[in-house]
Amino acid sequence: MFRVFVTLLVVCFLTVGHAQELPAPKGCGYDHYVHSLNRQYPGFKAAADDVFRQVQLRSPQSDEIYTIPVVVHIVWGEEKDNLPDSLIQQVLDVLNEDYRRLNADADLIRDTFLSVVGDPGIEFELAGVERVQTDTTFELNLFGGSLPDNVKTSLGGGSDAWDTEKYLNIWVCNIEGGSLLGYAYPPAGLENWPEEAAAPSPELDGVVIHSEVFRRTGTYTASGLLGLGEQTIPVRGRTVTHEVGHYLGLRHIWGDGLLSILGLPDCSADDGVEDTPNQGASSQFACDPEQNTCGDNEEGDMPDMFENFMDYSSEDCLNSFTNNQIAIMRGVLENQRNGLINDVATSIVPIDHTNDFHVYPNPTSDQLYVESTLTDLDQYQVRLVDMQGRLVKSTVFGQNGTRQEINVNGLPAGLYGLMIRQKDNQYFQKVMIR
Ligand SMILES: [Zn+2]
């Protein structure tokens, strides 16, 4: 019975009104559904909050850098949505900056928050690209309560997920309706989750992003809910950062309170994160340093944190996660989503036992070439690891034809492992660098 809630838990969309005349209703699908379900099933919200608290309490086990393999599904009808590899790389770069606090704008964080922000220690590597041309449309039906999950199956006109326990699947498509920029499911299988709140089926797990915001630079013009008004926002790839935050267990910084749907501050709702300020509403795609929706004017009271990736601010202002948010995300990676960081290939085939790949020259000192005659090469990831198993180079095959060039110039001399991975299959060869 909670399926609708689960389905809409972290749907995020823009609803834009005539800001001057009306308090513009801006919010997230989450608000509507959690409160209506709570009326229908008393105690529901408490149970959901409980789950969240549980995740939060799991403490990170180490300072290890976690690497998440990412599969990007480009599902397109019009050529403009068939995004080039360069944009995919841009988004991976944004994720790798934001989740390592290497983003150039990280130092724009206001001094008030300096002590609570940190480096999540999470990296992302492109494991594969799927391109599917389709004539199906993908649409948010807010009132019918359905998300464009059909993008996630070939049956629905989209692209089938790679094993969602091992890969973060990101589907990129044109989402009809003009208000939904992206959505993600939170981790399933948490203790204390009501039994009825069955997780969506595993193959639907992952992140969906509107093709127009899947890039580092640009603008996006959103039409509002019910066609009310339009708003143009800068695009800096941060929709992806935000949705991956949901995928790793984070909630909106303002806590998704009931009144916040109406654009009013709701200070009774909390995001369950200790070190974020109590914030009653989203920052409404602005960056107002004076905004303090739940201010009590007492000493130590912090203003709203529009810099937080889990706020709705202008993407030019988003630049930070807090340490407690980071603890939640790392806790999820160590528990509910640990398949992402504990990759176990089901088969490992030595490359010289197959005719599919040719690796040369070996030994080498500057260039290493990997060649193949396979036709689905953009599903193959090439990784060079050192003898301690640390990733040295990584690329997706096939983006530059059937020959992949790896520059090994400058790497310390020694033995390395060249691995080619496609879904559950792994190919391996030792390479000597002189
Ligand atoms: Zn959101």
Short mmCIF file of C-alpha atoms and ligand atoms in Angstrom, two decimals:
data_model
loop_
_atom_site.label_atom_id
_atom_site.label_comp_id
_atom_site.label_asym_id
_atom_site.label_seq_id
_atom_site.Cartn_x
_atom_site.Cartn_y
_atom_site.Cartn_z
CA MET A 1 0.00 0.00 0.00
CA PHE A 2 2.95 2.28 0.30
CA ARG A 3 4.02 1.72 -3.18
CA VAL A 4 2.88 5.11 -4.34
CA PHE A 5 4.97 6.69 -1.66
CA VAL A 6 8.01 4.69 -2.52
CA THR A 7 7.53 5.53 -6.15
CA LEU A 8 7.41 9.22 -5.43
CA LEU A 9 9.69 9.42 -2.51
CA VAL A 10 12.28 11.60 -4.06
CA VAL A 11 10.76 12.90 -7.20
CA CYS A 12 11.95 16.44 -7.64
CA PHE A 13 10.41 18.91 -9.94
CA LEU A 14 10.11 22.56 -10.55
CA THR A 15 6.79 24.18 -10.12
CA VAL A 16 6.99 27.79 -10.94
CA GLY A 17 4.31 30.40 -10.56
CA HIS A 18 4.14 34.12 -11.03
CA ALA A 19 6.54 34.85 -8.26
CA GLN A 20 5.61 38.48 -7.90
CA GLU A 21 1.88 37.97 -7.48
CA LEU A 22 1.59 34.62 -5.74
CA PRO A 23 3.61 32.66 -3.30
CA ALA A 24 4.89 30.29 -5.93
CA PRO A 25 4.28 26.67 -5.06
CA LYS A 26 7.66 25.09 -5.47
CA GLY A 27 8.46 21.77 -4.02
CA CYS A 28 8.91 18.13 -4.43
CA GLY A 29 6.50 15.25 -5.04
CA TYR A 30 7.66 13.83 -1.77
CA ASP A 31 5.72 16.37 0.26
CA HIS A 32 2.33 15.66 -1.22
CA TYR A 33 2.58 11.96 -0.95
CA VAL A 34 4.07 11.53 2.46
CA HIS A 35 1.41 13.71 3.99
CA SER A 36 -1.53 12.29 2.12
CA LEU A 37 -0.31 8.79 2.93
CA ASN A 38 0.13 9.71 6.52
CA ARG A 39 -3.51 10.70 6.66
CA GLN A 40 -4.46 7.44 5.00
CA TYR A 41 -2.09 5.27 7.04
CA PRO A 42 -1.47 6.93 10.39
CA GLY A 43 2.04 6.38 11.64
CA PHE A 44 3.46 6.13 8.19
CA LYS A 45 5.56 9.27 8.38
CA ALA A 46 6.99 8.27 11.74
CA ALA A 47 8.00 4.90 10.34
CA ALA A 48 9.62 6.49 7.34
CA ASP A 49 11.46 8.99 9.52
CA ASP A 50 12.60 6.15 11.71
CA VAL A 51 14.19 4.40 8.79
CA PHE A 52 16.02 7.53 7.89
CA ARG A 53 17.32 7.99 11.41
CA GLN A 54 18.62 4.43 11.33
CA VAL A 55 20.65 4.99 8.22
CA GLN A 56 21.97 8.17 9.68
CA LEU A 57 23.22 6.40 12.78
CA ARG A 58 25.39 4.01 10.86
CA SER A 59 28.84 5.42 11.18
CA PRO A 60 31.34 5.31 8.37
CA GLN A 61 33.86 2.54 8.74
CA SER A 62 36.84 4.09 7.08
CA ASP A 63 38.34 6.95 5.15
CA GLU A 64 38.53 4.79 2.06
CA ILE A 65 37.67 6.42 -1.25
CA TYR A 66 34.70 4.57 -2.70
CA THR A 67 34.32 4.28 -6.46
CA ILE A 68 30.90 3.77 -8.00
CA PRO A 69 30.65 2.32 -11.51
CA VAL A 70 28.14 4.26 -13.58
CA VAL A 71 26.16 3.20 -16.63
CA VAL A 72 24.62 6.01 -18.64
CA HIS A 73 21.59 5.17 -20.75
CA ILE A 74 20.94 7.74 -23.46
CA VAL A 75 17.35 7.14 -24.53
CA TRP A 76 16.40 9.42 -27.35
CA GLY A 77 13.80 10.17 -29.99
CA GLU A 78 15.00 13.49 -31.32
CA GLU A 79 18.63 13.92 -32.28
CA LYS A 80 19.06 16.74 -29.72
CA ASP A 81 18.55 14.20 -26.95
CA ASN A 82 21.15 11.80 -28.33
CA LEU A 83 23.78 13.44 -26.14
CA PRO A 84 27.40 13.09 -27.25
CA ASP A 85 30.06 11.31 -25.21
CA SER A 86 31.57 14.70 -24.36
CA LEU A 87 28.50 15.64 -22.29
CA ILE A 88 28.56 12.29 -20.50
CA GLN A 89 32.17 12.98 -19.59
CA GLN A 90 31.26 16.48 -18.38
CA VAL A 91 28.70 15.07 -15.97
CA LEU A 92 31.09 12.42 -14.68
CA ASP A 93 33.58 15.22 -14.09
CA VAL A 94 31.00 17.26 -12.16
CA LEU A 95 30.18 14.23 -9.97
CA ASN A 96 33.85 13.55 -9.35
CA GLU A 97 34.41 17.15 -8.34
CA ASP A 98 31.32 17.55 -6.16
CA TYR A 99 31.74 14.21 -4.36
CA ARG A 100 35.42 14.89 -3.64
CA ARG A 101 34.95 18.56 -2.80
CA LEU A 102 37.22 19.42 -5.71
CA ASN A 103 34.60 21.70 -7.29
CA ALA A 104 36.10 25.09 -8.10
CA ASP A 105 33.24 26.87 -6.33
CA ALA A 106 33.68 24.98 -3.04
CA ASP A 107 35.40 27.99 -1.52
CA LEU A 108 32.26 30.09 -2.04
CA ILE A 109 30.77 28.42 1.03
CA ARG A 110 30.02 31.05 3.66
CA ASP A 111 32.25 31.04 6.73
CA THR A 112 29.30 30.06 8.94
CA PHE A 113 29.25 26.65 7.31
CA LEU A 114 32.97 26.06 6.86
CA SER A 115 33.25 23.77 9.85
CA VAL A 116 30.39 21.46 8.82
CA VAL A 117 31.21 20.77 5.16
CA GLY A 118 33.55 18.09 3.88
CA ASP A 119 34.79 15.71 1.20
CA PRO A 120 32.45 12.73 0.74
CA GLY A 121 35.30 10.59 -0.59
CA ILE A 122 33.14 9.13 -3.33
CA GLU A 123 34.24 8.82 -6.95
CA PHE A 124 32.48 7.72 -10.10
CA GLU A 125 33.78 5.87 -13.11
CA LEU A 126 32.01 5.36 -16.38
CA ALA A 127 31.42 1.64 -16.84
CA GLY A 128 29.33 1.77 -19.96
CA VAL A 129 27.03 3.71 -22.22
CA GLU A 130 23.82 2.37 -23.68
CA ARG A 131 22.15 4.25 -26.51
CA VAL A 132 18.58 3.45 -27.37
CA GLN A 133 16.57 5.20 -30.05
CA THR A 134 12.87 5.14 -29.37
CA ASP A 135 9.58 6.73 -30.36
CA THR A 136 8.20 6.35 -26.84
CA THR A 137 7.66 9.44 -24.70
CA PHE A 138 8.59 9.71 -21.03
CA GLU A 139 6.27 11.67 -18.87
CA LEU A 140 5.60 12.63 -15.29
CA ASN A 141 1.96 12.13 -14.43
CA LEU A 142 1.83 13.84 -11.07
CA PHE A 143 -1.87 13.45 -10.52
CA GLY A 144 -1.95 9.89 -11.69
CA GLY A 145 1.04 9.28 -9.47
CA SER A 146 3.31 7.84 -12.10
CA LEU A 147 6.90 8.53 -13.00
CA PRO A 148 8.48 7.92 -16.39
CA ASP A 149 9.94 4.63 -15.21
CA ASN A 150 9.21 3.15 -18.61
CA VAL A 151 12.55 4.66 -19.65
CA LYS A 152 14.15 1.88 -17.60
CA THR A 153 12.92 -1.09 -19.59
CA SER A 154 13.15 -2.06 -23.22
CA LEU A 155 9.56 -3.26 -22.89
CA GLY A 156 8.53 0.26 -21.91
CA GLY A 157 10.41 1.80 -24.83
CA GLY A 158 13.56 2.55 -22.86
CA SER A 159 16.79 0.84 -21.93
CA ASP A 160 17.19 -2.10 -19.54
CA ALA A 161 19.29 -1.54 -16.43
CA TRP A 162 22.59 -3.20 -15.85
CA ASP A 163 22.59 -5.09 -12.56
CA THR A 164 21.39 -2.36 -10.20
CA GLU A 165 23.21 -3.88 -7.25
CA LYS A 166 26.55 -3.40 -8.98
CA TYR A 167 26.01 -0.30 -11.08
CA LEU A 168 24.53 3.12 -10.64
CA ASN A 169 22.26 3.35 -13.67
CA ILE A 170 21.53 6.86 -14.93
CA TRP A 171 18.87 7.20 -17.59
CA VAL A 172 18.92 10.40 -19.62
CA CYS A 173 15.89 11.32 -21.70
CA ASN A 174 13.57 14.14 -22.57
CA ILE A 175 11.02 14.19 -19.76
CA GLU A 176 7.75 15.59 -21.05
CA GLY A 177 5.85 18.15 -19.07
CA GLY A 178 8.54 20.72 -18.48
CA SER A 179 8.76 20.50 -14.72
CA LEU A 180 10.65 17.34 -13.82
CA LEU A 181 14.41 17.67 -13.94
CA GLY A 182 15.19 14.31 -12.44
CA TYR A 183 14.35 11.78 -9.76
CA ALA A 184 15.93 8.93 -7.89
CA TYR A 185 14.92 6.14 -5.53
CA PRO A 186 16.40 6.00 -2.07
CA PRO A 187 18.03 2.77 -0.95
CA ALA A 188 15.66 -0.09 -0.22
CA GLY A 189 15.94 -2.87 2.30
CA LEU A 190 16.37 -0.71 5.36
CA GLU A 191 15.41 -2.13 8.72
CA ASN A 192 12.18 -0.81 10.19
CA TRP A 193 10.74 0.03 6.81
CA PRO A 194 7.06 -0.93 6.92
CA GLU A 195 6.65 -4.33 5.37
CA GLU A 196 4.05 -2.98 2.98
CA ALA A 197 6.49 -0.43 1.68
CA ALA A 198 7.90 -2.87 -0.81
CA ALA A 199 10.82 -1.38 -2.68
CA PRO A 200 10.28 -0.80 -6.36
CA SER A 201 11.52 -3.76 -8.33
CA PRO A 202 15.34 -3.81 -8.39
CA GLU A 203 15.63 -3.22 -12.11
CA LEU A 204 13.98 0.20 -11.66
CA ASP A 205 16.55 1.41 -9.16
CA GLY A 206 18.70 4.34 -10.22
CA VAL A 207 18.53 7.93 -11.36
CA VAL A 208 16.62 9.59 -14.20
CA ILE A 209 17.78 12.96 -15.53
CA HIS A 210 16.21 15.29 -18.07
CA SER A 211 18.49 15.44 -21.11
CA GLU A 212 18.60 19.25 -21.05
CA VAL A 213 20.18 19.40 -17.60
CA PHE A 214 22.62 16.56 -18.21
CA ARG A 215 25.62 18.79 -18.90
CA ARG A 216 28.02 21.10 -17.15
CA THR A 217 26.91 24.38 -18.66
CA GLY A 218 23.68 25.64 -20.08
CA THR A 219 20.30 26.95 -19.13
CA TYR A 220 16.95 25.28 -18.75
CA THR A 221 13.56 26.88 -19.10
CA ALA A 222 10.96 25.13 -17.00
CA SER A 223 7.27 25.56 -17.44
CA GLY A 224 5.48 25.41 -14.14
CA LEU A 225 2.89 23.07 -12.74
CA LEU A 226 -0.39 23.46 -14.61
CA GLY A 227 1.48 25.55 -17.12
CA LEU A 228 1.84 28.43 -14.68
CA GLY A 229 4.73 30.63 -15.59
CA GLU A 230 8.18 29.88 -16.81
CA GLN A 231 11.54 30.14 -15.22
CA THR A 232 14.98 29.91 -16.73
CA ILE A 233 17.65 28.47 -14.51
CA PRO A 234 21.37 28.02 -15.02
CA VAL A 235 22.51 24.42 -15.52
CA ARG A 236 25.78 23.30 -13.98
CA GLY A 237 25.26 19.54 -13.85
CA ARG A 238 24.09 19.78 -10.25
CA THR A 239 20.75 18.07 -10.85
CA VAL A 240 22.81 14.91 -11.19
CA THR A 241 24.73 15.64 -7.98
CA HIS A 242 21.41 16.24 -6.16
CA GLU A 243 19.69 13.09 -7.44
CA VAL A 244 22.68 10.92 -6.67
CA GLY A 245 22.44 12.38 -3.15
CA HIS A 246 18.88 11.01 -2.92
CA TYR A 247 20.04 7.71 -4.37
CA LEU A 248 22.60 7.55 -1.55
CA GLY A 249 19.95 8.22 1.09
CA LEU A 250 19.76 12.00 1.50
CA ARG A 251 16.62 14.01 1.87
CA HIS A 252 16.00 17.63 1.02
CA ILE A 253 17.68 20.02 3.41
CA TRP A 254 14.39 21.72 4.31
CA GLY A 255 12.85 18.43 5.43
CA ASP A 256 9.92 18.36 2.99
CA GLY A 257 7.39 19.82 5.40
CA LEU A 258 3.72 20.13 4.53
CA LEU A 259 3.64 23.92 4.39
CA SER A 260 6.75 24.08 2.23
CA ILE A 261 4.63 22.74 -0.64
CA LEU A 262 2.75 26.00 -0.49
CA GLY A 263 5.96 27.98 -0.47
CA LEU A 264 5.69 28.73 3.25
CA PRO A 265 8.38 27.86 5.76
CA ASP A 266 7.65 24.70 7.73
CA CYS A 267 10.13 24.51 10.56
CA SER A 268 8.56 21.41 12.10
CA ALA A 269 10.02 19.21 9.38
CA ASP A 270 13.64 18.17 9.57
CA ASP A 271 15.95 16.48 7.11
CA GLY A 272 17.22 14.13 9.82
CA VAL A 273 20.72 15.54 9.49
CA GLU A 274 22.27 16.95 12.61
CA ASP A 275 24.65 19.51 11.14
CA THR A 276 22.44 21.16 8.55
CA PRO A 277 20.56 24.25 9.73
CA ASN A 278 16.89 23.96 10.47
CA GLN A 279 15.45 25.19 7.22
CA GLY A 280 11.73 25.48 6.56
CA ALA A 281 11.62 25.76 2.80
CA SER A 282 13.77 25.40 -0.25
CA SER A 283 15.81 28.33 -1.46
CA GLN A 284 13.50 28.66 -4.45
CA PHE A 285 16.29 28.62 -7.02
CA ALA A 286 17.79 31.75 -5.54
CA CYS A 287 20.78 32.38 -3.28
CA ASP A 288 19.66 34.86 -0.67
CA PRO A 289 22.18 35.20 2.16
CA GLU A 290 19.51 36.91 4.27
CA GLN A 291 17.07 34.00 4.06
CA ASN A 292 16.64 32.33 7.41
CA THR A 293 13.30 30.57 7.33
CA CYS A 294 13.62 29.06 10.79
CA GLY A 295 15.69 31.73 12.43
CA ASP A 296 15.26 32.33 16.13
CA ASN A 297 17.84 35.11 16.29
CA GLU A 298 19.68 33.24 18.99
CA GLU A 299 23.41 33.03 18.99
CA GLY A 300 24.71 30.28 16.75
CA ASP A 301 21.54 30.14 14.67
CA MET A 302 22.54 29.53 11.07
CA PRO A 303 20.82 30.99 8.01
CA ASP A 304 19.39 28.74 5.31
CA MET A 305 22.14 26.81 3.57
CA PHE A 306 21.57 27.51 -0.09
CA GLU A 307 25.02 26.08 -0.80
CA ASN A 308 23.79 22.60 0.06
CA PHE A 309 23.44 20.22 -2.88
CA MET A 310 20.18 18.98 -1.34
CA ASP A 311 18.57 22.42 -1.49
CA TYR A 312 16.80 23.85 -4.51
CA SER A 313 19.03 26.84 -5.15
CA SER A 314 20.48 28.28 -8.28
CA GLU A 315 23.01 25.73 -9.51
CA ASP A 316 25.58 28.52 -9.36
CA CYS A 317 25.30 28.50 -5.57
CA LEU A 318 25.29 24.78 -4.84
CA ASN A 319 28.71 23.63 -3.69
CA SER A 320 28.69 21.49 -0.54
CA PHE A 321 27.58 18.45 1.45
CA THR A 322 27.80 18.50 5.23
CA ASN A 323 29.74 15.94 7.24
CA ASN A 324 26.59 14.27 8.54
CA GLN A 325 25.14 14.04 5.06
CA ILE A 326 28.42 12.46 4.03
CA ALA A 327 28.16 9.96 6.88
CA ILE A 328 24.71 8.92 5.64
CA MET A 329 25.88 8.44 2.06
CA ARG A 330 28.96 6.46 3.06
CA GLY A 331 26.86 4.41 5.47
CA VAL A 332 24.49 3.54 2.62
CA LEU A 333 27.45 2.49 0.46
CA GLU A 334 28.75 0.30 3.25
CA ASN A 335 25.35 -1.29 3.85
CA GLN A 336 22.30 -1.00 1.61
CA ARG A 337 24.24 -0.34 -1.56
CA ASN A 338 27.47 -2.15 -0.84
CA GLY A 339 27.26 -4.09 -4.12
CA LEU A 340 28.37 -0.87 -5.79
CA ILE A 341 31.72 -0.81 -4.02
CA ASN A 342 32.37 -4.53 -3.72
CA ASP A 343 32.54 -5.50 -7.31
CA VAL A 344 32.78 -9.20 -7.86
CA ALA A 345 32.95 -10.25 -11.48
CA THR A 346 31.35 -13.60 -12.06
CA SER A 347 33.93 -14.61 -14.62
CA ILE A 348 37.45 -13.48 -15.43
CA VAL A 349 38.84 -14.52 -18.78
CA PRO A 350 42.52 -14.02 -19.68
CA ILE A 351 42.63 -11.78 -22.74
CA ASP A 352 45.10 -14.03 -24.56
CA HIS A 353 42.52 -16.81 -24.40
CA THR A 354 40.03 -14.88 -26.47
CA ASN A 355 40.13 -13.36 -29.91
CA ASP A 356 37.93 -10.47 -28.84
CA PHE A 357 40.73 -8.15 -27.72
CA HIS A 358 44.29 -7.44 -28.68
CA VAL A 359 46.53 -5.53 -26.25
CA TYR A 360 49.84 -4.19 -27.57
CA PRO A 361 52.70 -3.37 -27.35
CA ASN A 362 53.57 -5.26 -24.21
CA PRO A 363 55.92 -4.25 -22.62
CA THR A 364 55.40 -0.58 -23.40
CA SER A 365 56.59 2.81 -22.22
CA ASP A 366 54.22 5.42 -23.62
CA GLN A 367 51.15 4.15 -25.43
CA LEU A 368 49.13 1.06 -24.85
CA TYR A 369 46.58 0.05 -27.44
CA VAL A 370 43.54 -2.12 -26.93
CA GLU A 371 41.86 -3.20 -30.10
CA SER A 372 38.73 -5.17 -30.80
CA THR A 373 36.41 -6.01 -33.62
CA LEU A 374 33.33 -6.30 -31.41
CA THR A 375 30.41 -4.09 -32.37
CA ASP A 376 28.99 -3.18 -28.96
CA LEU A 377 32.19 -1.66 -27.66
CA ASP A 378 30.66 1.24 -25.77
CA GLN A 379 29.56 -1.29 -23.19
CA TYR A 380 33.14 -2.23 -22.44
CA GLN A 381 35.14 -0.41 -19.82
CA VAL A 382 38.92 -0.51 -19.94
CA ARG A 383 40.73 -0.15 -16.63
CA LEU A 384 44.40 -0.16 -15.82
CA VAL A 385 45.16 -1.09 -12.22
CA ASP A 386 48.45 -1.32 -10.37
CA MET A 387 49.52 -4.40 -8.46
CA GLN A 388 47.82 -3.11 -5.32
CA GLY A 389 44.57 -3.10 -7.27
CA ARG A 390 44.39 0.70 -7.39
CA LEU A 391 42.79 2.19 -10.45
CA VAL A 392 45.31 4.09 -12.56
CA LYS A 393 43.41 4.74 -15.80
CA SER A 394 39.85 4.14 -16.84
CA THR A 395 37.97 4.69 -20.05
CA VAL A 396 34.98 3.38 -21.91
CA PHE A 397 35.82 1.55 -25.05
CA GLY A 398 34.47 2.35 -28.42
CA GLN A 399 34.06 6.07 -28.06
CA ASN A 400 36.92 6.54 -30.49
CA GLY A 401 36.33 3.58 -32.72
CA THR A 402 37.59 0.08 -32.28
CA ARG A 403 41.00 1.02 -30.95
CA GLN A 404 41.46 2.51 -27.51
CA GLU A 405 44.65 4.35 -26.73
CA ILE A 406 45.92 4.57 -23.18
CA ASN A 407 48.73 6.94 -22.40
CA VAL A 408 50.97 5.29 -19.83
CA ASN A 409 53.77 7.78 -20.16
CA GLY A 410 54.88 8.89 -16.73
CA LEU A 411 53.50 5.93 -14.84
CA PRO A 412 56.02 4.22 -12.54
CA ALA A 413 57.66 1.25 -14.22
CA GLY A 414 56.30 -2.11 -13.18
CA LEU A 415 53.61 -4.68 -13.68
CA TYR A 416 50.00 -3.59 -14.18
CA GLY A 417 46.71 -5.28 -14.82
CA LEU A 418 44.70 -4.35 -17.89
CA MET A 419 41.06 -5.20 -17.30
CA ILE A 420 38.17 -4.98 -19.69
CA ARG A 421 34.79 -5.25 -18.09
CA GLN A 422 31.36 -5.66 -19.58
CA LYS A 423 28.57 -6.21 -17.09
CA ASP A 424 29.43 -9.46 -15.35
CA ASN A 425 32.26 -10.37 -17.67
CA GLN A 426 35.82 -9.40 -17.05
CA TYR A 427 38.86 -9.87 -19.24
CA PHE A 428 42.34 -9.55 -17.85
CA GLN A 429 45.93 -9.26 -18.98
CA LYS A 430 49.18 -8.35 -17.27
CA VAL A 431 51.00 -5.41 -18.82
CA MET A 432 54.60 -4.38 -18.22
CA ILE A 433 55.36 -0.68 -18.24
CA ARG A 434 59.05 0.24 -18.57
ZN ZN B 1 15.27 16.35 -4.66
#
